[in-house]
Amino acid sequence: MKIAFVGKGGSGKTTLSSLFIRHLTANEAPVVAVDADINQHLGAALGLTDEEAAALPALGAHLPLIKDYLRGSNPRIASAEAMIKTTPPGEGSRLLRVNEDNPVYDACARPVRLDDGEIRLMATGPFTESDLGVACYHSKVGAVELCLNHLVDGPDEYVVVDMTAGSDSFASGMFTRFDMTFLVAEPTRKGVSVYRQYKEYARDFGVSLKVVGNKVQGEDDLDFLRQEVGDDLLVTMAHSNWVRAMEKGRPPRFELLETDNRCALQTLQDAAEDSYANRDWERYTRQMVHFHLRNAESWGNAKTGVDLASQVDPAFILSEASAVPLPG
């Protein structure tokens, strides 16, 4: 399953992402974790030192390699330079799988050892001095979107993406790439404002959205969230001494996380697993193509000098059945 964590800055979405990743690993699920926020805190939340987190390769820096690999032998894509972040796969494209080795993972992913197993971690990469004034956030996450467009995952595999804060992800089609989106909300007016934006934008695209209440300290906080988000409230996370120790860089073993919070994480996993029954590969592919054509018309054709609509393979539907390994 592809899972996104979203929320306003400071809501705790990165912390919740890291706890969910640890929980999945404790349950022996294969996990690819992606830090798609330019503020780049997921590595530290998973236990990396500042030096280790800074040494993670930036996906954007390897975009030519990513494009060349994913293009494969697709006859509709003349060159890697003709690919943009929304380019969909077609016959001959190479697809990514969670539990495999490939050149993209070799270049862009690093293993991270947790208490109960190992995950792969990929990072968008932070803004650099050379980006200031000439690059935007969306130029950084293009590599993430392209990889998600070419990624096939099964029911017992997880891709967990820590998204940018707020509603910035709606500037691309990436918000439709997930089986389940967990929106982390504090029990405040600002805390639920991002929920309202997400709910409005996601409604027309069939995005599965559930709210995780964070920093909930009593019945009054819980009543507030219930009143503001209704049935979308899935579960709440209680105050955690384990998280406080983690934020100081001294986390106990994950098995010592408070029982209520471990149960809450299991509720998240149950909701994610239930969402698999609603997976619609045809709709997923159709939405992918929709955003590609929009990007082609608005800027992609002019940038590449190519009619990017010709990259769409009308007979191709991304699915687990299409994930047949190609040579090379």
mmCIF file of C-alpha atoms in Angstrom:
data_model
loop_
_atom_site.group_PDB
_atom_site.id
_atom_site.type_symbol
_atom_site.label_atom_id
_atom_site.label_comp_id
_atom_site.label_asym_id
_atom_site.label_seq_id
_atom_site.Cartn_x
_atom_site.Cartn_y
_atom_site.Cartn_z
ATOM 1 C CA MET A 1 0.000 0.000 0.000
ATOM 2 C CA LYS A 2 1.046 3.579 -0.633
ATOM 3 C CA ILE A 3 0.446 5.703 2.470
ATOM 4 C CA ALA A 4 0.819 9.485 2.843
ATOM 5 C CA PHE A 5 1.126 11.484 6.047
ATOM 6 C CA VAL A 6 0.075 15.134 5.742
ATOM 7 C CA GLY A 7 -0.695 17.993 8.106
ATOM 8 C CA LYS A 8 0.260 21.533 8.965
ATOM 9 C CA GLY A 9 3.771 22.337 10.099
ATOM 10 C CA GLY A 10 4.272 21.284 13.701
ATOM 11 C CA SER A 11 1.317 18.908 13.751
ATOM 12 C CA GLY A 12 3.533 15.896 14.320
ATOM 13 C CA LYS A 13 3.145 14.300 10.881
ATOM 14 C CA THR A 14 6.833 13.368 10.628
ATOM 15 C CA THR A 15 6.801 11.872 14.112
ATOM 16 C CA LEU A 16 3.646 9.894 13.257
ATOM 17 C CA SER A 17 5.198 8.791 9.963
ATOM 18 C CA SER A 18 8.256 7.470 11.772
ATOM 19 C CA LEU A 19 6.185 5.680 14.423
ATOM 20 C CA PHE A 20 4.053 4.035 11.741
ATOM 21 C CA ILE A 21 7.170 2.917 9.874
ATOM 22 C CA ARG A 22 8.604 1.422 13.076
ATOM 23 C CA HIS A 23 5.285 -0.297 13.755
ATOM 24 C CA LEU A 24 5.147 -1.826 10.264
ATOM 25 C CA THR A 25 8.716 -3.046 10.601
ATOM 26 C CA ALA A 26 7.890 -4.628 13.948
ATOM 27 C CA ASN A 27 5.083 -6.443 12.113
ATOM 28 C CA GLU A 28 7.606 -7.666 9.507
ATOM 29 C CA ALA A 29 6.180 -5.675 6.594
ATOM 30 C CA PRO A 30 8.582 -4.561 3.838
ATOM 31 C CA VAL A 31 8.786 -0.742 3.867
ATOM 32 C CA VAL A 32 10.131 1.928 1.555
ATOM 33 C CA ALA A 33 10.030 5.268 3.378
ATOM 34 C CA VAL A 34 10.157 8.553 1.464
ATOM 35 C CA ASP A 35 10.869 11.963 2.945
ATOM 36 C CA ALA A 36 9.065 14.240 0.476
ATOM 37 C CA ASP A 37 9.306 17.321 2.691
ATOM 38 C CA ILE A 38 12.164 19.717 1.968
ATOM 39 C CA ASN A 39 12.491 20.234 5.729
ATOM 40 C CA GLN A 40 13.927 16.703 5.818
ATOM 41 C CA HIS A 41 13.246 15.464 9.366
ATOM 42 C CA LEU A 42 12.174 11.869 8.713
ATOM 43 C CA GLY A 43 15.703 10.463 8.814
ATOM 44 C CA ALA A 44 16.327 11.966 12.241
ATOM 45 C CA ALA A 45 12.946 10.685 13.474
ATOM 46 C CA LEU A 46 14.030 7.210 12.388
ATOM 47 C CA GLY A 47 17.216 7.477 14.425
ATOM 48 C CA LEU A 48 19.796 8.814 11.970
ATOM 49 C CA THR A 49 22.385 11.249 13.256
ATOM 50 C CA ASP A 50 22.497 14.711 11.698
ATOM 51 C CA GLU A 51 25.521 13.622 9.674
ATOM 52 C CA GLU A 52 23.824 10.441 8.458
ATOM 53 C CA ALA A 53 20.651 12.324 7.512
ATOM 54 C CA ALA A 54 22.656 14.968 5.631
ATOM 55 C CA ALA A 55 24.463 12.222 3.702
ATOM 56 C CA LEU A 56 21.232 10.768 2.261
ATOM 57 C CA PRO A 57 21.297 11.079 -1.539
ATOM 58 C CA ALA A 58 18.797 13.575 -2.943
ATOM 59 C CA LEU A 59 16.317 12.037 -5.377
ATOM 60 C CA GLY A 60 16.335 15.196 -7.482
ATOM 61 C CA ALA A 61 20.085 14.944 -7.975
ATOM 62 C CA HIS A 62 19.616 11.545 -9.638
ATOM 63 C CA LEU A 63 16.705 12.485 -11.876
ATOM 64 C CA PRO A 64 18.539 11.654 -15.163
ATOM 65 C CA LEU A 65 19.318 8.139 -13.889
ATOM 66 C CA ILE A 66 15.748 7.680 -12.643
ATOM 67 C CA LYS A 67 14.261 8.764 -15.958
ATOM 68 C CA ASP A 68 16.606 6.644 -18.034
ATOM 69 C CA TYR A 69 15.885 3.532 -15.970
ATOM 70 C CA LEU A 70 12.100 3.968 -15.867
ATOM 71 C CA ARG A 71 11.880 4.759 -19.583
ATOM 72 C CA GLY A 72 13.134 1.270 -20.385
ATOM 73 C CA SER A 73 12.222 0.380 -23.960
ATOM 74 C CA ASN A 74 8.972 2.382 -24.042
ATOM 75 C CA PRO A 75 8.725 3.432 -27.708
ATOM 76 C CA ARG A 76 6.516 6.417 -26.843
ATOM 77 C CA ILE A 77 9.343 8.134 -24.936
ATOM 78 C CA ALA A 78 12.134 9.156 -27.280
ATOM 79 C CA SER A 79 14.629 10.081 -24.549
ATOM 80 C CA ALA A 80 14.980 10.580 -20.813
ATOM 81 C CA GLU A 81 15.086 14.332 -21.451
ATOM 82 C CA ALA A 82 11.520 14.124 -22.806
ATOM 83 C CA MET A 83 10.193 12.775 -19.495
ATOM 84 C CA ILE A 84 8.630 15.071 -16.909
ATOM 85 C CA LYS A 85 7.505 14.363 -13.354
ATOM 86 C CA THR A 86 4.052 13.183 -14.481
ATOM 87 C CA THR A 87 5.144 10.951 -17.384
ATOM 88 C CA PRO A 88 3.075 7.757 -17.035
ATOM 89 C CA PRO A 89 4.404 4.261 -17.694
ATOM 90 C CA GLY A 90 3.461 2.316 -20.801
ATOM 91 C CA GLU A 91 4.399 -0.852 -22.619
ATOM 92 C CA GLY A 92 8.163 -1.276 -22.260
ATOM 93 C CA SER A 93 8.540 0.970 -19.193
ATOM 94 C CA ARG A 94 10.419 -0.369 -16.210
ATOM 95 C CA LEU A 95 8.426 -0.492 -12.983
ATOM 96 C CA LEU A 96 9.641 -0.285 -9.408
ATOM 97 C CA ARG A 97 8.705 -2.808 -6.745
ATOM 98 C CA VAL A 98 9.034 -2.463 -2.993
ATOM 99 C CA ASN A 99 10.997 -5.610 -2.307
ATOM 100 C CA GLU A 100 13.605 -5.676 -5.071
ATOM 101 C CA ASP A 101 17.034 -4.367 -5.965
ATOM 102 C CA ASN A 102 17.337 -1.932 -8.864
ATOM 103 C CA PRO A 103 19.558 0.964 -9.990
ATOM 104 C CA VAL A 104 17.126 3.571 -8.623
ATOM 105 C CA TYR A 105 17.302 2.152 -5.105
ATOM 106 C CA ASP A 106 21.074 1.677 -5.444
ATOM 107 C CA ALA A 107 21.521 5.362 -6.207
ATOM 108 C CA CYS A 108 18.758 6.967 -4.158
ATOM 109 C CA ALA A 109 17.848 4.729 -1.202
ATOM 110 C CA ARG A 110 19.794 3.886 1.906
ATOM 111 C CA PRO A 111 19.100 1.093 4.406
ATOM 112 C CA VAL A 112 18.091 2.201 7.886
ATOM 113 C CA ARG A 113 18.262 -0.308 10.704
ATOM 114 C CA LEU A 114 15.425 -0.083 13.237
ATOM 115 C CA ASP A 115 14.877 -2.129 16.387
ATOM 116 C CA ASP A 116 12.828 -4.764 14.571
ATOM 117 C CA GLY A 117 14.242 -4.796 11.061
ATOM 118 C CA GLU A 118 15.529 -2.741 8.165
ATOM 119 C CA ILE A 119 13.793 -0.321 5.804
ATOM 120 C CA ARG A 120 14.798 1.593 2.693
ATOM 121 C CA LEU A 121 14.772 5.383 3.066
ATOM 122 C CA MET A 122 14.705 7.861 0.188
ATOM 123 C CA ALA A 123 14.714 11.649 0.475
ATOM 124 C CA THR A 124 13.662 14.471 -1.818
ATOM 125 C CA GLY A 125 16.610 16.518 -0.672
ATOM 126 C CA PRO A 126 16.713 19.937 0.998
ATOM 127 C CA PHE A 127 16.927 23.317 -0.649
ATOM 128 C CA THR A 128 20.508 24.310 -1.344
ATOM 129 C CA GLU A 129 22.048 27.749 -1.785
ATOM 130 C CA SER A 130 21.959 27.299 -5.557
ATOM 131 C CA ASP A 131 18.177 26.756 -5.413
ATOM 132 C CA LEU A 132 17.381 30.034 -3.705
ATOM 133 C CA GLY A 133 15.385 32.344 -5.936
ATOM 134 C CA VAL A 134 15.425 29.996 -8.935
ATOM 135 C CA ALA A 135 13.785 26.738 -7.813
ATOM 136 C CA CYS A 136 10.516 25.890 -6.115
ATOM 137 C CA TYR A 137 9.451 23.073 -3.835
ATOM 138 C CA HIS A 138 7.749 21.207 -6.668
ATOM 139 C CA SER A 139 10.960 20.953 -8.671
ATOM 140 C CA LYS A 140 12.336 18.930 -5.766
ATOM 141 C CA VAL A 141 9.464 16.458 -5.429
ATOM 142 C CA GLY A 142 9.217 15.713 -9.158
ATOM 143 C CA ALA A 143 11.441 12.666 -8.753
ATOM 144 C CA VAL A 144 9.145 11.311 -6.010
ATOM 145 C CA GLU A 145 6.077 11.705 -8.216
ATOM 146 C CA LEU A 146 7.798 10.008 -11.155
ATOM 147 C CA CYS A 147 8.827 7.050 -8.976
ATOM 148 C CA LEU A 148 5.320 6.703 -7.523
ATOM 149 C CA ASN A 149 3.880 6.699 -11.052
ATOM 150 C CA HIS A 150 6.062 3.697 -11.867
ATOM 151 C CA LEU A 151 5.766 1.832 -8.573
ATOM 152 C CA VAL A 152 3.733 -1.351 -8.169
ATOM 153 C CA ASP A 153 3.115 -2.529 -4.617
ATOM 154 C CA GLY A 154 1.209 -5.462 -3.200
ATOM 155 C CA PRO A 155 -1.164 -5.783 -0.230
ATOM 156 C CA ASP A 156 1.551 -6.660 2.296
ATOM 157 C CA GLU A 157 4.093 -4.064 1.164
ATOM 158 C CA TYR A 158 4.253 -0.423 2.199
ATOM 159 C CA VAL A 159 5.471 2.822 0.717
ATOM 160 C CA VAL A 160 5.170 5.497 3.423
ATOM 161 C CA VAL A 161 5.597 9.103 2.303
ATOM 162 C CA ASP A 162 6.060 12.023 4.680
ATOM 163 C CA MET A 163 4.586 14.838 2.586
ATOM 164 C CA THR A 164 5.233 18.564 2.689
ATOM 165 C CA ALA A 165 3.401 20.566 5.326
ATOM 166 C CA GLY A 166 0.092 22.205 4.493
ATOM 167 C CA SER A 167 -1.693 21.789 1.173
ATOM 168 C CA ASP A 168 1.266 22.340 -1.185
ATOM 169 C CA SER A 169 1.013 18.814 -2.570
ATOM 170 C CA PHE A 170 -2.149 19.818 -4.438
ATOM 171 C CA ALA A 171 0.003 21.783 -6.886
ATOM 172 C CA SER A 172 0.792 18.408 -8.502
ATOM 173 C CA GLY A 173 -1.078 15.163 -8.932
ATOM 174 C CA MET A 174 0.897 13.429 -6.203
ATOM 175 C CA PHE A 175 -1.981 13.626 -3.728
ATOM 176 C CA THR A 176 -3.855 11.012 -5.829
ATOM 177 C CA ARG A 177 -0.993 8.494 -5.684
ATOM 178 C CA PHE A 178 -1.969 6.927 -2.357
ATOM 179 C CA ASP A 179 -4.259 4.181 -1.123
ATOM 180 C CA MET A 180 -4.679 6.019 2.174
ATOM 181 C CA THR A 181 -3.858 9.528 3.354
ATOM 182 C CA PHE A 182 -3.513 10.094 7.089
ATOM 183 C CA LEU A 183 -3.956 13.731 8.017
ATOM 184 C CA VAL A 184 -2.400 14.559 11.381
ATOM 185 C CA ALA A 185 -4.384 17.272 13.150
ATOM 186 C CA GLU A 186 -4.012 19.012 16.478
ATOM 187 C CA PRO A 187 -7.209 19.965 18.354
ATOM 188 C CA THR A 188 -7.023 23.627 17.341
ATOM 189 C CA ARG A 189 -8.617 25.789 14.622
ATOM 190 C CA LYS A 190 -5.316 25.929 12.755
ATOM 191 C CA GLY A 191 -4.891 22.213 13.285
ATOM 192 C CA VAL A 192 -8.069 21.379 11.372
ATOM 193 C CA SER A 193 -7.729 24.059 8.677
ATOM 194 C CA VAL A 194 -5.494 21.831 6.537
ATOM 195 C CA TYR A 195 -8.057 19.051 6.917
ATOM 196 C CA ARG A 196 -10.743 21.277 5.390
ATOM 197 C CA GLN A 197 -8.490 22.117 2.448
ATOM 198 C CA TYR A 198 -7.563 18.485 1.882
ATOM 199 C CA LYS A 199 -11.143 17.323 2.166
ATOM 200 C CA GLU A 200 -12.299 19.841 -0.416
ATOM 201 C CA TYR A 201 -9.519 19.137 -2.917
ATOM 202 C CA ALA A 202 -9.597 15.367 -2.498
ATOM 203 C CA ARG A 203 -13.349 14.920 -2.836
ATOM 204 C CA ASP A 204 -13.401 14.863 -6.639
ATOM 205 C CA PHE A 205 -10.559 12.347 -6.907
ATOM 206 C CA GLY A 206 -11.728 9.604 -4.567
ATOM 207 C CA VAL A 207 -8.839 10.138 -2.160
ATOM 208 C CA SER A 208 -9.221 8.047 1.004
ATOM 209 C CA LEU A 209 -8.639 10.413 3.914
ATOM 210 C CA LYS A 210 -8.561 9.709 7.641
ATOM 211 C CA VAL A 211 -7.648 12.060 10.468
ATOM 212 C CA VAL A 212 -5.229 11.161 13.238
ATOM 213 C CA GLY A 213 -5.694 13.408 16.257
ATOM 214 C CA ASN A 214 -2.382 14.343 17.827
ATOM 215 C CA LYS A 215 -1.482 16.152 21.053
ATOM 216 C CA VAL A 216 -4.913 15.288 22.442
ATOM 217 C CA GLN A 217 -4.925 15.894 26.188
ATOM 218 C CA GLY A 218 -8.497 15.269 27.277
ATOM 219 C CA GLU A 219 -12.166 14.887 26.443
ATOM 220 C CA ASP A 220 -12.490 18.537 25.461
ATOM 221 C CA ASP A 221 -9.796 18.110 22.788
ATOM 222 C CA LEU A 222 -11.423 14.910 21.597
ATOM 223 C CA ASP A 223 -14.877 16.525 21.415
ATOM 224 C CA PHE A 224 -13.422 19.406 19.403
ATOM 225 C CA LEU A 225 -11.919 17.069 16.811
ATOM 226 C CA ARG A 226 -15.106 15.014 16.581
ATOM 227 C CA GLN A 227 -17.120 18.171 16.011
ATOM 228 C CA GLU A 228 -14.713 19.507 13.342
ATOM 229 C CA VAL A 229 -13.896 16.367 11.324
ATOM 230 C CA GLY A 230 -16.761 13.993 12.127
ATOM 231 C CA ASP A 231 -16.455 10.416 10.939
ATOM 232 C CA ASP A 232 -13.089 11.096 9.324
ATOM 233 C CA LEU A 233 -11.497 10.988 12.787
ATOM 234 C CA LEU A 234 -9.911 7.539 12.903
ATOM 235 C CA VAL A 235 -7.887 7.538 16.110
ATOM 236 C CA THR A 236 -5.949 9.799 18.466
ATOM 237 C CA MET A 237 -2.417 9.601 19.795
ATOM 238 C CA ALA A 238 -1.827 10.164 23.490
ATOM 239 C CA HIS A 239 1.049 12.079 25.074
ATOM 240 C CA SER A 240 4.164 9.942 24.789
ATOM 241 C CA ASN A 241 7.240 9.875 26.987
ATOM 242 C CA TRP A 242 8.738 7.524 24.388
ATOM 243 C CA VAL A 243 8.385 10.198 21.703
ATOM 244 C CA ARG A 244 9.865 12.828 24.020
ATOM 245 C CA ALA A 245 12.906 10.599 24.538
ATOM 246 C CA MET A 246 13.136 10.015 20.774
ATOM 247 C CA GLU A 247 13.116 13.758 20.135
ATOM 248 C CA LYS A 248 16.073 14.051 22.490
ATOM 249 C CA GLY A 249 17.910 11.412 20.472
ATOM 250 C CA ARG A 250 17.602 8.752 23.177
ATOM 251 C CA PRO A 251 14.660 6.527 22.200
ATOM 252 C CA PRO A 252 14.037 3.354 24.193
ATOM 253 C CA ARG A 253 13.392 0.180 22.246
ATOM 254 C CA PHE A 254 10.215 0.512 20.197
ATOM 255 C CA GLU A 255 8.522 -2.320 22.099
ATOM 256 C CA LEU A 256 8.388 0.070 25.074
ATOM 257 C CA LEU A 257 6.108 2.558 23.283
ATOM 258 C CA GLU A 258 2.970 3.130 25.357
ATOM 259 C CA THR A 259 0.274 0.481 24.859
ATOM 260 C CA ASP A 260 -2.423 2.990 23.856
ATOM 261 C CA ASN A 261 -0.183 4.425 21.164
ATOM 262 C CA ARG A 262 0.784 1.005 19.850
ATOM 263 C CA CYS A 263 -2.916 0.180 19.577
ATOM 264 C CA ALA A 264 -3.469 3.448 17.711
ATOM 265 C CA LEU A 265 -0.725 2.535 15.231
ATOM 266 C CA GLN A 266 -2.356 -0.856 14.701
ATOM 267 C CA THR A 267 -5.604 0.971 13.930
ATOM 268 C CA LEU A 268 -3.733 2.890 11.224
ATOM 269 C CA GLN A 269 -2.380 -0.329 9.759
ATOM 270 C CA ASP A 270 -5.826 -1.931 9.824
ATOM 271 C CA ALA A 271 -7.285 1.063 7.967
ATOM 272 C CA ALA A 272 -4.485 0.908 5.407
ATOM 273 C CA GLU A 273 -5.025 -2.797 4.828
ATOM 274 C CA ASP A 274 -8.780 -2.296 4.494
ATOM 275 C CA SER A 275 -8.169 0.320 1.797
ATOM 276 C CA TYR A 276 -6.601 -2.313 -0.456
ATOM 277 C CA ALA A 277 -10.044 -3.717 -1.227
ATOM 278 C CA ASN A 278 -10.929 -0.364 -2.822
ATOM 279 C CA ARG A 279 -7.833 -0.164 -5.000
ATOM 280 C CA ASP A 280 -8.813 0.675 -8.561
ATOM 281 C CA TRP A 281 -5.828 0.461 -10.892
ATOM 282 C CA GLU A 282 -7.860 1.749 -13.837
ATOM 283 C CA ARG A 283 -8.855 4.916 -11.974
ATOM 284 C CA TYR A 284 -5.317 5.265 -10.659
ATOM 285 C CA THR A 285 -3.927 5.144 -14.201
ATOM 286 C CA ARG A 286 -6.637 7.486 -15.508
ATOM 287 C CA GLN A 287 -5.801 10.085 -12.856
ATOM 288 C CA MET A 288 -2.107 9.740 -13.622
ATOM 289 C CA VAL A 289 -2.801 10.479 -17.282
ATOM 290 C CA HIS A 290 -5.136 13.362 -16.366
ATOM 291 C CA PHE A 291 -2.427 15.220 -14.468
ATOM 292 C CA HIS A 292 0.181 14.417 -17.103
ATOM 293 C CA LEU A 293 -1.939 16.012 -19.822
ATOM 294 C CA ARG A 294 -2.575 19.054 -17.634
ATOM 295 C CA ASN A 295 1.135 19.495 -16.979
ATOM 296 C CA ALA A 296 1.969 18.901 -20.626
ATOM 297 C CA GLU A 297 -0.372 21.654 -21.742
ATOM 298 C CA SER A 298 0.552 24.168 -19.051
ATOM 299 C CA TRP A 299 4.364 23.899 -19.214
ATOM 300 C CA GLY A 300 5.715 20.469 -20.206
ATOM 301 C CA ASN A 301 5.358 20.745 -23.986
ATOM 302 C CA ALA A 302 7.080 24.125 -24.037
ATOM 303 C CA LYS A 303 9.906 22.946 -21.794
ATOM 304 C CA THR A 304 10.684 19.704 -23.637
ATOM 305 C CA GLY A 305 9.724 20.708 -27.176
ATOM 306 C CA VAL A 306 7.743 17.481 -27.385
ATOM 307 C CA ASP A 307 4.013 16.763 -27.593
ATOM 308 C CA LEU A 308 3.872 14.959 -24.262
ATOM 309 C CA ALA A 309 0.341 13.718 -24.901
ATOM 310 C CA SER A 310 1.947 11.212 -27.267
ATOM 311 C CA GLN A 311 3.603 9.555 -24.262
ATOM 312 C CA VAL A 312 0.239 8.215 -23.087
ATOM 313 C CA ASP A 313 -0.243 4.535 -23.907
ATOM 314 C CA PRO A 314 -4.054 4.163 -24.137
ATOM 315 C CA ALA A 315 -3.886 0.373 -23.810
ATOM 316 C CA PHE A 316 -1.728 0.349 -20.667
ATOM 317 C CA ILE A 317 -3.140 0.052 -17.149
ATOM 318 C CA LEU A 318 -0.688 0.009 -14.284
ATOM 319 C CA SER A 319 -1.364 -2.977 -12.039
ATOM 320 C CA GLU A 320 0.283 -5.821 -10.208
ATOM 321 C CA ALA A 321 -0.292 -7.895 -13.344
ATOM 322 C CA SER A 322 1.821 -5.426 -15.341
ATOM 323 C CA ALA A 323 4.770 -5.807 -12.972
ATOM 324 C CA VAL A 324 6.645 -8.346 -15.082
ATOM 325 C CA PRO A 325 10.432 -7.800 -14.773
ATOM 326 C CA LEU A 326 12.084 -6.537 -17.953
ATOM 327 C CA PRO A 327 15.580 -7.506 -19.023
ATOM 328 C CA GLY A 328 18.427 -5.233 -17.997
#
